[in-house]
Amino acid sequence: MKTGKEYIDSLRDLKTIAYYMGERVDNMVENPAIRPHINAAAATYEMAHDPLHEDLLTATSHLTGERISRFTHIPQSTDDLVKKVKTLRAIGQNTGTCFQRCVGMDGLIAVNGVTYEIDQQKGTNYHQRFLEYLKMIQTEDLMVAGAMTDPKGDRSLSPSKQSDPDLYLHVVERRRDGIVVRGAKAHMTGGINSHEILVMPTTGMGPEEADYAVSFAIPADVPGMLFVFGRQTNDTRKEDCQIDQGNAQFGIVGGESLVIFNDVFVPWERVFMCGEYEFAGLLVERFATYHRQNYGGCKTGLADVLVGATLAAAQYQGVDRAAHIRDKIVEMVHLTETLYSGSIACSEEGHKLASGQYFPNPLLANTTKLNVTRFMYEISRLAQDITGGLIATLPSEKDLKHPEIGKYIEKYFKGIADVPTEDRIRIVRLIENMTGGTALAEAMHGAGSPQAQRIMVLRQANLEHKKRLAIKLAGIKEPKEST
Amino acid sequence: MKTGKEYIDSLRDLKTIAYYMGERVDNMVENPAIRPHINAAAATYEMAHDPLHEDLLTATSHLTGERISRFTHIPQSTDDLVKKVKTLRAIGQNTGTCFQRCVGMDGLIAVNGVTYEIDQQKGTNYHQRFLEYLKMIQTEDLMVAGAMTDPKGDRSLSPSKQSDPDLYLHVVERRRDGIVVRGAKAHMTGGINSHEILVMPTTGMGPEEADYAVSFAIPADVPGMLFVFGRQTNDTRKEDCQIDQGNAQFGIVGGESLVIFNDVFVPWERVFMCGEYEFAGLLVERFATYHRQNYGGCKTGLADVLVGATLAAAQYQGVDRAAHIRDKIVEMVHLTETLYSGSIACSEEGHKLASGQYFPNPLLANTTKLNVTRFMYEISRLAQDITGGLIATLPSEKDLKHPEIGKYIEKYFKGIADVPTEDRIRIVRLIENMTGGTALAEAMHGAGSPQAQRIMVLRQANLEHKKRLAIKLAGIKEPKEST
Amino acid sequence: MKTGKEYIDSLRDLKTIAYYMGERVDNMVENPAIRPHINAAAATYEMAHDPLHEDLLTATSHLTGERISRFTHIPQSTDDLVKKVKTLRAIGQNTGTCFQRCVGMDGLIAVNGVTYEIDQQKGTNYHQRFLEYLKMIQTEDLMVAGAMTDPKGDRSLSPSKQSDPDLYLHVVERRRDGIVVRGAKAHMTGGINSHEILVMPTTGMGPEEADYAVSFAIPADVPGMLFVFGRQTNDTRKEDCQIDQGNAQFGIVGGESLVIFNDVFVPWERVFMCGEYEFAGLLVERFATYHRQNYGGCKTGLADVLVGATLAAAQYQGVDRAAHIRDKIVEMVHLTETLYSGSIACSEEGHKLASGQYFPNPLLANTTKLNVTRFMYEISRLAQDITGGLIATLPSEKDLKHPEIGKYIEKYFKGIADVPTEDRIRIVRLIENMTGGTALAEAMHGAGSPQAQRIMVLRQANLEHKKRLAIKLAGIKEPKEST
Amino acid sequence: MKTGKEYIDSLRDLKTIAYYMGERVDNMVENPAIRPHINAAAATYEMAHDPLHEDLLTATSHLTGERISRFTHIPQSTDDLVKKVKTLRAIGQNTGTCFQRCVGMDGLIAVNGVTYEIDQQKGTNYHQRFLEYLKMIQTEDLMVAGAMTDPKGDRSLSPSKQSDPDLYLHVVERRRDGIVVRGAKAHMTGGINSHEILVMPTTGMGPEEADYAVSFAIPADVPGMLFVFGRQTNDTRKEDCQIDQGNAQFGIVGGESLVIFNDVFVPWERVFMCGEYEFAGLLVERFATYHRQNYGGCKTGLADVLVGATLAAAQYQGVDRAAHIRDKIVEMVHLTETLYSGSIACSEEGHKLASGQYFPNPLLANTTKLNVTRFMYEISRLAQDITGGLIATLPSEKDLKHPEIGKYIEKYFKGIADVPTEDRIRIVRLIENMTGGTALAEAMHGAGSPQAQRIMVLRQANLEHKKRLAIKLAGIKEPKEST
């Protein structure tokens, strides 16, 4: 298994084509806009070698029996599902940001199960292909980015009805040795610093959309592929500040790209679905459930940091004993643990699929993510409340370090006597960057927007059973079925 | 193990002294105000014999190896903790109300662990006494009511400072063969129809309150004990209505009493704590955690019924397909499953105590109950929203059955064509009684009021650890410890 | 103008036919189930003679120049609209319940404006008829109940498509001297103890529903009309308790009836709309806005009582100085004043209609009522939180007064030393009855259910204007119009 | 009265000393980081000359009878108070950001009333001095920044107990011709581009803090004064982007500075309080109420823009007709209008002070601001929900304009067919910048943090009156007074 350093070094060999802020990225490892995200991913490699965390961050491969990264492991039990959650919280606590490995992990897990089921029903051999691929990933300990969300154009039209057929990624040519695909995938977390890209369809498909029902994996630096790295809140602070970044080492979110597939060739041994439109929706739902399972893991790790930072901010200005401050801290913890409970519960209530892997309870996984889209905002709101107005008005670190006016910043942003002004500023900058803009939008839309979760809750709710319970207790004789 | 009928018959032999609405209760089994509560408790006996539910409702005694009721079982694993939650949801779904067994169950479990620890530290022999008692309860399959909350008088004063020393239950005499106690316990759920009463202190105690640090068990019909059965919302409907009760078979809450101890004698073999004030707080916290663990179990069973009833009410008036109705139903389910997740998660995250029994994660258990004090209100609000104004204005069933005006009720409360008016009324009455008054107050105060949970969240939050995480990420060199 | 006593005496002369709990109501004034509601209505008469309140409760008729009750006054200015709100809060503070006069008041006001507009467009003479009727109401100071909500049967079908044509009230015969109507009106507040009933259509109508587009007024005791008085939470307590009622003098809600029109004859001079279906929707919207304007008035009066009761309950058990209690009280006040602000603002932002009367801002009025459907629940939840578990378990007043066990109730429900136990019980009973069941459902559905308000907010929001503002600031050249 | 251009030109003459990002600001008018804020302030001058808005933006001076800017007017009626709110909403709708004039306006208004009252009680002549100053401001139509918040250091210590006495601004020397002051004011909105600075104390003071009880006005470019302009979310986008700024013309917040007073001399004719510590708290409360009154004005103007932008974003991707989108838009409008109602209501309920000016109802004004600290977050959350994931991942405008990859951005961020990709990006950028970071923190802390409002709600709630209402209705004989 790779160390953090080995992971970073491996990125230097990639020929990934990427743009950011209108410029070609030549050396992503040394690029200040990208490096923090690389550091966060590197932490997932490095922590696997830390005795304190290795029980969570590693697992035993059911394919090879070798010790592997949990991020390449297919869950073989509910205990594996629970550990997946705990792993994410632990890394979230140590990085305070998105570390980008989950989308690929959940893609691998979902494709593993669905290829098995396609083969069972259609007599194809996707699953064996996939297992070979998976073995390679496990052995070489590669970072895989999951690619799911298509640009989607006009949301009121299905993929095949768009004015531009490329607004959903699709097969444009089938050759003897492979397929050629065109389109793009948006919001791709960690793609730019991954070794591999695993593509999945973005929604259920009908027969007229067979060309859009495609799943495959390719190296990130394959010809025809192009990354455009997106902007984030305060992204330019990465270029000329330290303190003002808040979390200079790891950044504030995962680093998302638009990835463009300009007639990219994929050899058949890396194709895991091609035309089996009936399974597109299943793959999406499986992936979504595995991914929504995570959000009470990673986000609670971040919330732990935020609770701690907020407490420190309160202490640094002498208000940490006030009843209303304590009460808000309790509320932040309460919301955090409610999110965590969701992820633990959907894991514990998981069950085995046909492929032998374990699957979290989808009703509870969706419930968890839906709470994340509310509670992370409320936790952030409370953090901003306690931190005070300086979160919005602090001068830059260049002013703090300025030979003439630095002394005024030192003097007038001083809190309690025995805490240096710079420490106070550092904590406020951390809170600022964890609670503003992109960081929250990620909690909203990562793993699907809230309405996607509501639809799943409705589907999974077994409402007719509940109605029968009520009808019986109400003393009604012949229940009416609703439809 | 007793059947439901055997349980009910066993109550006829009790000589429990009880009052309700200013009158002595002669025959509780036939008393219309009490019978629904007896039926709900009987369901916990009867369902244990139902093959569909026996895996949840029964367990194997770690003392005798016999099959016993889960309500008398000491959890031996996290799986036992999870099953405790699932048992409660299943019975809640089938009764739609409080079935009263949990307080006694949690009392037995908590006393089991704490007597072990007292003995370890003080060289006493409470635990062995308790095990004998527990074996008897398991073998005879008795219903035990837990008695914890003292009247408490002026809350700003500790037990020993009250103007009336009896406002907390205490030992007034120590004899060779036992002790004599005086005081009262309030809000006792299911006490009137229990065989046994298990008394625990209500709060942590200091040395000056050693006489208040007392735990013991006595039969419910012991001399000197007196029950006063409390009022509930719409309680008189039990006396002359069927439909208007909503849930005529099982009632709307558990049936709470004030229980007065007029110098009651307790033999030593039934005394489990007497003066060890240092353990009073521990016993309370243990009990509270076990009890708060439950609330995402039983209450979600009730919420399932309410969701089903609300859907039926919507269907009966032709609006169940409307987008805003569906959305509110989704919200009700979402909140329900969030509560359930809390109970599952605190169980799964449980750990073993010195006594060998398993204990739920107290932080998550408290979080769960705190959510119950909010979400059950919101679920009820949404149910009332969908049900419509007739929830507040329906005429009585006597009008519906009236020879002259009944036809108008039939005619004008008709909903969709193929559902009888009476069915619609029955469902509305069920919702009315599940969402009004006592039912909600139980969700608020059962297992402790919200502030009690907040205090526990604060204690369990490990805030210093969180602060260290933040300080490290903020790049601060020497962390300050807050206190 | 009538005194309270004169109002009550005037009811003795009515021959209103009413049923309650399966029995004919012979003497409503002495009927314990109805008397509290009569008392609440009487307070609206009595307070008009109280120098402290007469500025609010009376007004000068724009028709006669006489001093009249505000409940029969047509608002002639925004100041009149503001005083309407303040009147309701003042009476709410003094009665703690619904005093039933608003529906009729708002009906009179709405019909005044719409008859004017019908006449303008159709050349009819409804308005003059109505003014004659109004003068009589003002002069004789009569209580008018508004009748709007039809039973509605299957909500997915329009009035003319119902399987039973009578599920919406309609004209069944047009005679030379008047019309004959059949149907029913549900949830009629205060109808049973009113002198007059003012009928309006319940929704917008199309040409095929011209017979349903009907508005008129009739005495409450006209032949063919029949009231069935609905049940309320804890209604039987009115029959044999004092303390347990909570608010024995005035009750907990307004007293709602189903009113059945069995071919009731209405002379033409009392018909204010008959077939002008194009105006049915307008009348409904006007009425709804005037009525929703009220809810931050009357309900805040009730909330004031509830805040005060909750503070007293806290004080009586010694916790009123605790920080978390104070904070919850602040939250109750905050929510209350937010509701009040809504009613004041929609009044202040009112404008003059064609008829010369003033009309509240409909967007703000709907916003106000929508908040009522949330905040009254939250205020109640907080009240139940602070009050404590005894709100759900208190024994009956018969136990308190019982010769043998009364002493135990006295002893064990004692709070702080210098407050009698009975006072504490009285306050808890008041809170119990103000926060449970019917009282909350009234806040939800009175003046229309929440979805009705949301539809109006959408209609009134002027979204295109807002979009233009955004497009301009975003620097977009040619705005797209959405539709 | 100045035009927008005249205002901007007038700034060129100022010698204000300011730093930003570690550099001296030479020419604020052309500085890209400051210019948008200047533009927003200029809009307040320019709109006063617009016939559409002049009724709101101008008023008649009660001192001179001249037409003046509303921002220099002392409210003479509740109508003036209402117009103050409407003025702010109108400008907010047109700028989409903070336009900085309110703090100075409210400072002028508050000092006007309090100087009158100090003089009445102390025989001083502050008020006359102030009137002379005010006349000058009105006549020259100057922009005044209000300076209230001191750095405050350790919040658990009062001003005189701080380790550094300068952490609250104070008088260090009293001369015959004036005073010398030292200290700083934080979070000063619009200070850098104002003509005048009006200083007020930040909290109530005791006798030992007489030197801290000081109020005065000085030109912004007086010797010894130094501005350090704070950072904002995405501030560097102002330097090299247009589209990515979201609101390139006016910016996203008001532009806050730390202002340092290094022994600044103030002549007596500009001193309005000096040592009258008993009035410091009154001045703070007056100012705070006038300022909190505003927040349902300006912020609802911004929310209007945000609602419009969100609707446009939904339309641009083809989802604006979806029921759940409409419902969220309704919720955004509902929350906006609730905030507006608060500001209108506190204005309408205003009363006259001793000085003759009108004062908003403080209970309602505080309630309004408290809702702002919640609802602006929720409105923003809903906007981010509807906008979708691209709010967090959009590439920069440099990528959009890039000769090689620009075509891919065009292609893959296309929404519905007839809306240019750039328009969609512009709207998303507007929403991103209005909902992230500093913009929300301003809603939280501007005009005081939430706890400050809660304390005022508690003080203003008249709880004893409410308790008496409850006690009477509960039938309790002799009310107990709590304290």
JSON list of N, CA and C in Angstrom, two decimals, chain C residues 86 304 315 321 327 331 334 338 340 348-349 367 371 374 418 426 454 466-467 474 480 483, chain D residues 86 304 315 321 327 331 334 338 340 348-349 367 371 374 418 426 454 466-467 474 480 483:
[
{"chain": "C", "resi": 86, "resn": "LYS", "atom": "N", "xyz": [-55.68, 44.97, 16.85]},
{"chain": "C", "resi": 86, "resn": "LYS", "atom": "CA", "xyz": [-55.44, 45.24, 18.27]},
{"chain": "C", "resi": 86, "resn": "LYS", "atom": "C", "xyz": [-56.66, 44.84, 19.11]},
{"chain": "C", "resi": 304, "resn": "ASP", "atom": "N", "xyz": [-50.04, 35.38, 24.54]},
{"chain": "C", "resi": 304, "resn": "ASP", "atom": "CA", "xyz": [-49.68, 36.17, 25.72]},
{"chain": "C", "resi": 304, "resn": "ASP", "atom": "C", "xyz": [-50.10, 35.45, 27.01]},
{"chain": "C", "resi": 315, "resn": "GLN", "atom": "N", "xyz": [-42.29, 29.44, 37.73]},
{"chain": "C", "resi": 315, "resn": "GLN", "atom": "CA", "xyz": [-42.08, 30.06, 39.04]},
{"chain": "C", "resi": 315, "resn": "GLN", "atom": "C", "xyz": [-42.62, 29.16, 40.16]},
{"chain": "C", "resi": 321, "resn": "ARG", "atom": "N", "xyz": [-35.81, 31.16, 37.13]},
{"chain": "C", "resi": 321, "resn": "ARG", "atom": "CA", "xyz": [-34.58, 31.92, 36.92]},
{"chain": "C", "resi": 321, "resn": "ARG", "atom": "C", "xyz": [-33.55, 31.13, 36.11]},
{"chain": "C", "resi": 327, "resn": "ASP", "atom": "N", "xyz": [-34.63, 31.43, 28.32]},
{"chain": "C", "resi": 327, "resn": "ASP", "atom": "CA", "xyz": [-34.39, 31.44, 26.89]},
{"chain": "C", "resi": 327, "resn": "ASP", "atom": "C", "xyz": [-35.63, 30.91, 26.13]},
{"chain": "C", "resi": 331, "resn": "GLU", "atom": "N", "xyz": [-38.05, 32.86, 23.49]},
{"chain": "C", "resi": 331, "resn": "GLU", "atom": "CA", "xyz": [-38.43, 32.32, 22.19]},
{"chain": "C", "resi": 331, "resn": "GLU", "atom": "C", "xyz": [-39.95, 32.37, 21.99]},
{"chain": "C", "resi": 334, "resn": "HIS", "atom": "N", "xyz": [-40.76, 35.92, 21.27]},
{"chain": "C", "resi": 334, "resn": "HIS", "atom": "CA", "xyz": [-40.26, 36.25, 19.94]},
{"chain": "C", "resi": 334, "resn": "HIS", "atom": "C", "xyz": [-41.22, 35.76, 18.85]},
{"chain": "C", "resi": 338, "resn": "THR", "atom": "N", "xyz": [-43.56, 38.04, 16.34]},
{"chain": "C", "resi": 338, "resn": "THR", "atom": "CA", "xyz": [-43.43, 37.88, 14.89]},
{"chain": "C", "resi": 338, "resn": "THR", "atom": "C", "xyz": [-44.81, 37.73, 14.26]},
{"chain": "C", "resi": 340, "resn": "TYR", "atom": "N", "xyz": [-47.63, 38.83, 15.52]},
{"chain": "C", "resi": 340, "resn": "TYR", "atom": "CA", "xyz": [-48.30, 40.13, 15.65]},
{"chain": "C", "resi": 340, "resn": "TYR", "atom": "C", "xyz": [-47.82, 41.09, 14.58]},
{"chain": "C", "resi": 348, "resn": "GLU", "atom": "N", "xyz": [-51.21, 47.93, 7.96]},
{"chain": "C", "resi": 348, "resn": "GLU", "atom": "CA", "xyz": [-50.58, 49.21, 7.63]},
{"chain": "C", "resi": 348, "resn": "GLU", "atom": "C", "xyz": [-50.39, 49.35, 6.13]},
{"chain": "C", "resi": 349, "resn": "GLU", "atom": "N", "xyz": [-50.13, 48.21, 5.47]},
{"chain": "C", "resi": 349, "resn": "GLU", "atom": "CA", "xyz": [-49.90, 48.22, 4.03]},
{"chain": "C", "resi": 349, "resn": "GLU", "atom": "C", "xyz": [-51.20, 48.04, 3.24]},
{"chain": "C", "resi": 367, "resn": "THR", "atom": "N", "xyz": [-48.97, 35.49, 4.56]},
{"chain": "C", "resi": 367, "resn": "THR", "atom": "CA", "xyz": [-47.73, 35.17, 5.26]},
{"chain": "C", "resi": 367, "resn": "THR", "atom": "C", "xyz": [-47.98, 35.03, 6.77]},
{"chain": "C", "resi": 371, "resn": "ASN", "atom": "N", "xyz": [-47.49, 31.61, 9.10]},
{"chain": "C", "resi": 371, "resn": "ASN", "atom": "CA", "xyz": [-46.65, 31.53, 10.30]},
{"chain": "C", "resi": 371, "resn": "ASN", "atom": "C", "xyz": [-47.43, 31.02, 11.50]},
{"chain": "C", "resi": 374, "resn": "ARG", "atom": "N", "xyz": [-47.44, 27.39, 12.08]},
{"chain": "C", "resi": 374, "resn": "ARG", "atom": "CA", "xyz": [-46.20, 26.80, 12.59]},
{"chain": "C", "resi": 374, "resn": "ARG", "atom": "C", "xyz": [-45.91, 27.26, 14.01]},
{"chain": "C", "resi": 418, "resn": "ASP", "atom": "N", "xyz": [-44.61, 28.92, 49.04]},
{"chain": "C", "resi": 418, "resn": "ASP", "atom": "CA", "xyz": [-45.68, 29.89, 49.28]},
{"chain": "C", "resi": 418, "resn": "ASP", "atom": "C", "xyz": [-46.74, 29.94, 48.18]},
{"chain": "C", "resi": 426, "resn": "ARG", "atom": "N", "xyz": [-54.06, 24.63, 38.83]},
{"chain": "C", "resi": 426, "resn": "ARG", "atom": "CA", "xyz": [-54.88, 25.48, 37.95]},
{"chain": "C", "resi": 426, "resn": "ARG", "atom": "C", "xyz": [-54.06, 25.96, 36.74]},
{"chain": "C", "resi": 454, "resn": "ARG", "atom": "N", "xyz": [-50.20, 29.19, 0.86]},
{"chain": "C", "resi": 454, "resn": "ARG", "atom": "CA", "xyz": [-49.03, 29.09, -0.03]},
{"chain": "C", "resi": 454, "resn": "ARG", "atom": "C", "xyz": [-49.43, 29.45, -1.47]},
{"chain": "C", "resi": 466, "resn": "LYS", "atom": "N", "xyz": [-39.18, 40.34, -9.54]},
{"chain": "C", "resi": 466, "resn": "LYS", "atom": "CA", "xyz": [-37.98, 39.94, -8.82]},
{"chain": "C", "resi": 466, "resn": "LYS", "atom": "C", "xyz": [-36.95, 39.38, -9.79]},
{"chain": "C", "resi": 467, "resn": "LYS", "atom": "N", "xyz": [-37.41, 38.64, -10.76]},
{"chain": "C", "resi": 467, "resn": "LYS", "atom": "CA", "xyz": [-36.46, 38.07, -11.72]},
{"chain": "C", "resi": 467, "resn": "LYS", "atom": "C", "xyz": [-35.77, 39.18, -12.51]},
{"chain": "C", "resi": 474, "resn": "ALA", "atom": "N", "xyz": [-27.15, 40.77, -12.48]},
{"chain": "C", "resi": 474, "resn": "ALA", "atom": "CA", "xyz": [-26.21, 39.76, -12.99]},
{"chain": "C", "resi": 474, "resn": "ALA", "atom": "C", "xyz": [-25.56, 40.20, -14.29]},
{"chain": "C", "resi": 480, "resn": "LYS", "atom": "N", "xyz": [-35.18, 36.77, -20.17]},
{"chain": "C", "resi": 480, "resn": "LYS", "atom": "CA", "xyz": [-36.20, 35.82, -20.64]},
{"chain": "C", "resi": 480, "resn": "LYS", "atom": "C", "xyz": [-37.41, 35.92, -19.72]},
{"chain": "C", "resi": 483, "resn": "THR", "atom": "N", "xyz": [-43.16, 31.89, -17.57]},
{"chain": "C", "resi": 483, "resn": "THR", "atom": "CA", "xyz": [-44.62, 32.06, -17.61]},
{"chain": "C", "resi": 483, "resn": "THR", "atom": "C", "xyz": [-45.29, 31.28, -16.51]},
{"chain": "D", "resi": 86, "resn": "LYS", "atom": "N", "xyz": [-39.07, 51.26, 3.72]},
{"chain": "D", "resi": 86, "resn": "LYS", "atom": "CA", "xyz": [-39.34, 51.08, 2.29]},
{"chain": "D", "resi": 86, "resn": "LYS", "atom": "C", "xyz": [-38.19, 51.61, 1.43]},
{"chain": "D", "resi": 304, "resn": "ASP", "atom": "N", "xyz": [-35.36, 39.73, -2.30]},
{"chain": "D", "resi": 304, "resn": "ASP", "atom": "CA", "xyz": [-36.13, 39.83, -3.55]},
{"chain": "D", "resi": 304, "resn": "ASP", "atom": "C", "xyz": [-35.25, 39.49, -4.75]},
{"chain": "D", "resi": 315, "resn": "GLN", "atom": "N", "xyz": [-35.43, 28.29, -14.10]},
{"chain": "D", "resi": 315, "resn": "GLN", "atom": "CA", "xyz": [-35.95, 28.38, -15.46]},
{"chain": "D", "resi": 315, "resn": "GLN", "atom": "C", "xyz": [-34.86, 28.04, -16.47]},
{"chain": "D", "resi": 321, "resn": "ARG", "atom": "N", "xyz": [-41.09, 24.75, -13.35]},
{"chain": "D", "resi": 321, "resn": "ARG", "atom": "CA", "xyz": [-42.50, 24.38, -13.17]},
{"chain": "D", "resi": 321, "resn": "ARG", "atom": "C", "xyz": [-42.65, 23.21, -12.20]},
{"chain": "D", "resi": 327, "resn": "ASP", "atom": "N", "xyz": [-42.60, 25.24, -4.59]},
{"chain": "D", "resi": 327, "resn": "ASP", "atom": "CA", "xyz": [-42.85, 25.27, -3.16]},
{"chain": "D", "resi": 327, "resn": "ASP", "atom": "C", "xyz": [-41.69, 25.93, -2.41]},
{"chain": "D", "resi": 331, "resn": "GLU", "atom": "N", "xyz": [-41.62, 29.37, -0.22]},
{"chain": "D", "resi": 331, "resn": "GLU", "atom": "CA", "xyz": [-41.06, 29.48, 1.13]},
{"chain": "D", "resi": 331, "resn": "GLU", "atom": "C", "xyz": [-40.09, 30.66, 1.22]},
{"chain": "D", "resi": 334, "resn": "HIS", "atom": "N", "xyz": [-42.19, 33.69, 1.41]},
{"chain": "D", "resi": 334, "resn": "HIS", "atom": "CA", "xyz": [-42.85, 33.73, 2.71]},
{"chain": "D", "resi": 334, "resn": "HIS", "atom": "C", "xyz": [-41.91, 34.25, 3.81]},
{"chain": "D", "resi": 338, "resn": "THR", "atom": "N", "xyz": [-42.17, 37.81, 5.85]},
{"chain": "D", "resi": 338, "resn": "THR", "atom": "CA", "xyz": [-42.22, 37.81, 7.31]},
{"chain": "D", "resi": 338, "resn": "THR", "atom": "C", "xyz": [-41.22, 38.81, 7.88]},
{"chain": "D", "resi": 340, "resn": "TYR", "atom": "N", "xyz": [-40.06, 41.45, 6.31]},
{"chain": "D", "resi": 340, "resn": "TYR", "atom": "CA", "xyz": [-40.55, 42.80, 5.97]},
{"chain": "D", "resi": 340, "resn": "TYR", "atom": "C", "xyz": [-41.66, 43.22, 6.94]},
{"chain": "D", "resi": 348, "resn": "GLU", "atom": "N", "xyz": [-44.79, 51.12, 12.37]},
{"chain": "D", "resi": 348, "resn": "GLU", "atom": "CA", "xyz": [-46.17, 51.56, 12.57]},
{"chain": "D", "resi": 348, "resn": "GLU", "atom": "C", "xyz": [-46.49, 51.71, 14.05]},
{"chain": "D", "resi": 349, "resn": "GLU", "atom": "N", "xyz": [-45.87, 50.86, 14.87]},
{"chain": "D", "resi": 349, "resn": "GLU", "atom": "CA", "xyz": [-46.12, 50.90, 16.31]},
{"chain": "D", "resi": 349, "resn": "GLU", "atom": "C", "xyz": [-45.15, 51.83, 17.04]},
{"chain": "D", "resi": 367, "resn": "THR", "atom": "N", "xyz": [-37.33, 41.69, 17.51]},
{"chain": "D", "resi": 367, "resn": "THR", "atom": "CA", "xyz": [-37.89, 40.46, 16.94]},
{"chain": "D", "resi": 367, "resn": "THR", "atom": "C", "xyz": [-37.54, 40.35, 15.45]},
{"chain": "D", "resi": 371, "resn": "ASN", "atom": "N", "xyz": [-35.21, 37.41, 13.63]},
{"chain": "D", "resi": 371, "resn": "ASN", "atom": "CA", "xyz": [-35.64, 36.58, 12.51]},
{"chain": "D", "resi": 371, "resn": "ASN", "atom": "C", "xyz": [-34.67, 36.66, 11.33]},
{"chain": "D", "resi": 374, "resn": "ARG", "atom": "N", "xyz": [-31.94, 34.19, 11.25]},
{"chain": "D", "resi": 374, "resn": "ARG", "atom": "CA", "xyz": [-32.34, 32.81, 10.90]},
{"chain": "D", "resi": 374, "resn": "ARG", "atom": "C", "xyz": [-32.79, 32.72, 9.45]},
{"chain": "D", "resi": 418, "resn": "ASP", "atom": "N", "xyz": [-32.85, 28.13, -25.33]},
{"chain": "D", "resi": 418, "resn": "ASP", "atom": "CA", "xyz": [-32.82, 29.53, -25.76]},
{"chain": "D", "resi": 418, "resn": "ASP", "atom": "C", "xyz": [-32.21, 30.49, -24.75]},
{"chain": "D", "resi": 426, "resn": "ARG", "atom": "N", "xyz": [-23.91, 33.65, -15.26]},
{"chain": "D", "resi": 426, "resn": "ARG", "atom": "CA", "xyz": [-24.04, 34.93, -14.54]},
{"chain": "D", "resi": 426, "resn": "ARG", "atom": "C", "xyz": [-25.02, 34.81, -13.37]},
{"chain": "D", "resi": 454, "resn": "ARG", "atom": "N", "xyz": [-32.08, 38.89, 21.94]},
{"chain": "D", "resi": 454, "resn": "ARG", "atom": "CA", "xyz": [-32.85, 38.10, 22.90]},
{"chain": "D", "resi": 454, "resn": "ARG", "atom": "C", "xyz": [-32.93, 38.81, 24.25]},
{"chain": "D", "resi": 466, "resn": "LYS", "atom": "N", "xyz": [-48.36, 39.57, 31.38]},
{"chain": "D", "resi": 466, "resn": "LYS", "atom": "CA", "xyz": [-48.84, 38.32, 30.78]},
{"chain": "D", "resi": 466, "resn": "LYS", "atom": "C", "xyz": [-49.18, 37.30, 31.88]},
{"chain": "D", "resi": 467, "resn": "LYS", "atom": "N", "xyz": [-48.38, 37.29, 32.93]},
{"chain": "D", "resi": 467, "resn": "LYS", "atom": "CA", "xyz": [-48.66, 36.35, 34.01]},
{"chain": "D", "resi": 467, "resn": "LYS", "atom": "C", "xyz": [-49.98, 36.68, 34.68]},
{"chain": "D", "resi": 474, "resn": "ALA", "atom": "N", "xyz": [-56.96, 31.37, 34.94]},
{"chain": "D", "resi": 474, "resn": "ALA", "atom": "CA", "xyz": [-56.87, 30.09, 35.63]},
{"chain": "D", "resi": 474, "resn": "ALA", "atom": "C", "xyz": [-57.72, 30.06, 36.89]},
{"chain": "D", "resi": 480, "resn": "LYS", "atom": "N", "xyz": [-49.10, 35.65, 42.62]},
{"chain": "D", "resi": 480, "resn": "LYS", "atom": "CA", "xyz": [-47.76, 35.83, 43.17]},
{"chain": "D", "resi": 480, "resn": "LYS", "atom": "C", "xyz": [-46.95, 36.67, 42.17]},
{"chain": "D", "resi": 483, "resn": "THR", "atom": "N", "xyz": [-39.95, 37.91, 40.27]},
{"chain": "D", "resi": 483, "resn": "THR", "atom": "CA", "xyz": [-39.06, 39.09, 40.23]},
{"chain": "D", "resi": 483, "resn": "THR", "atom": "C", "xyz": [-37.96, 38.95, 39.21]}
]
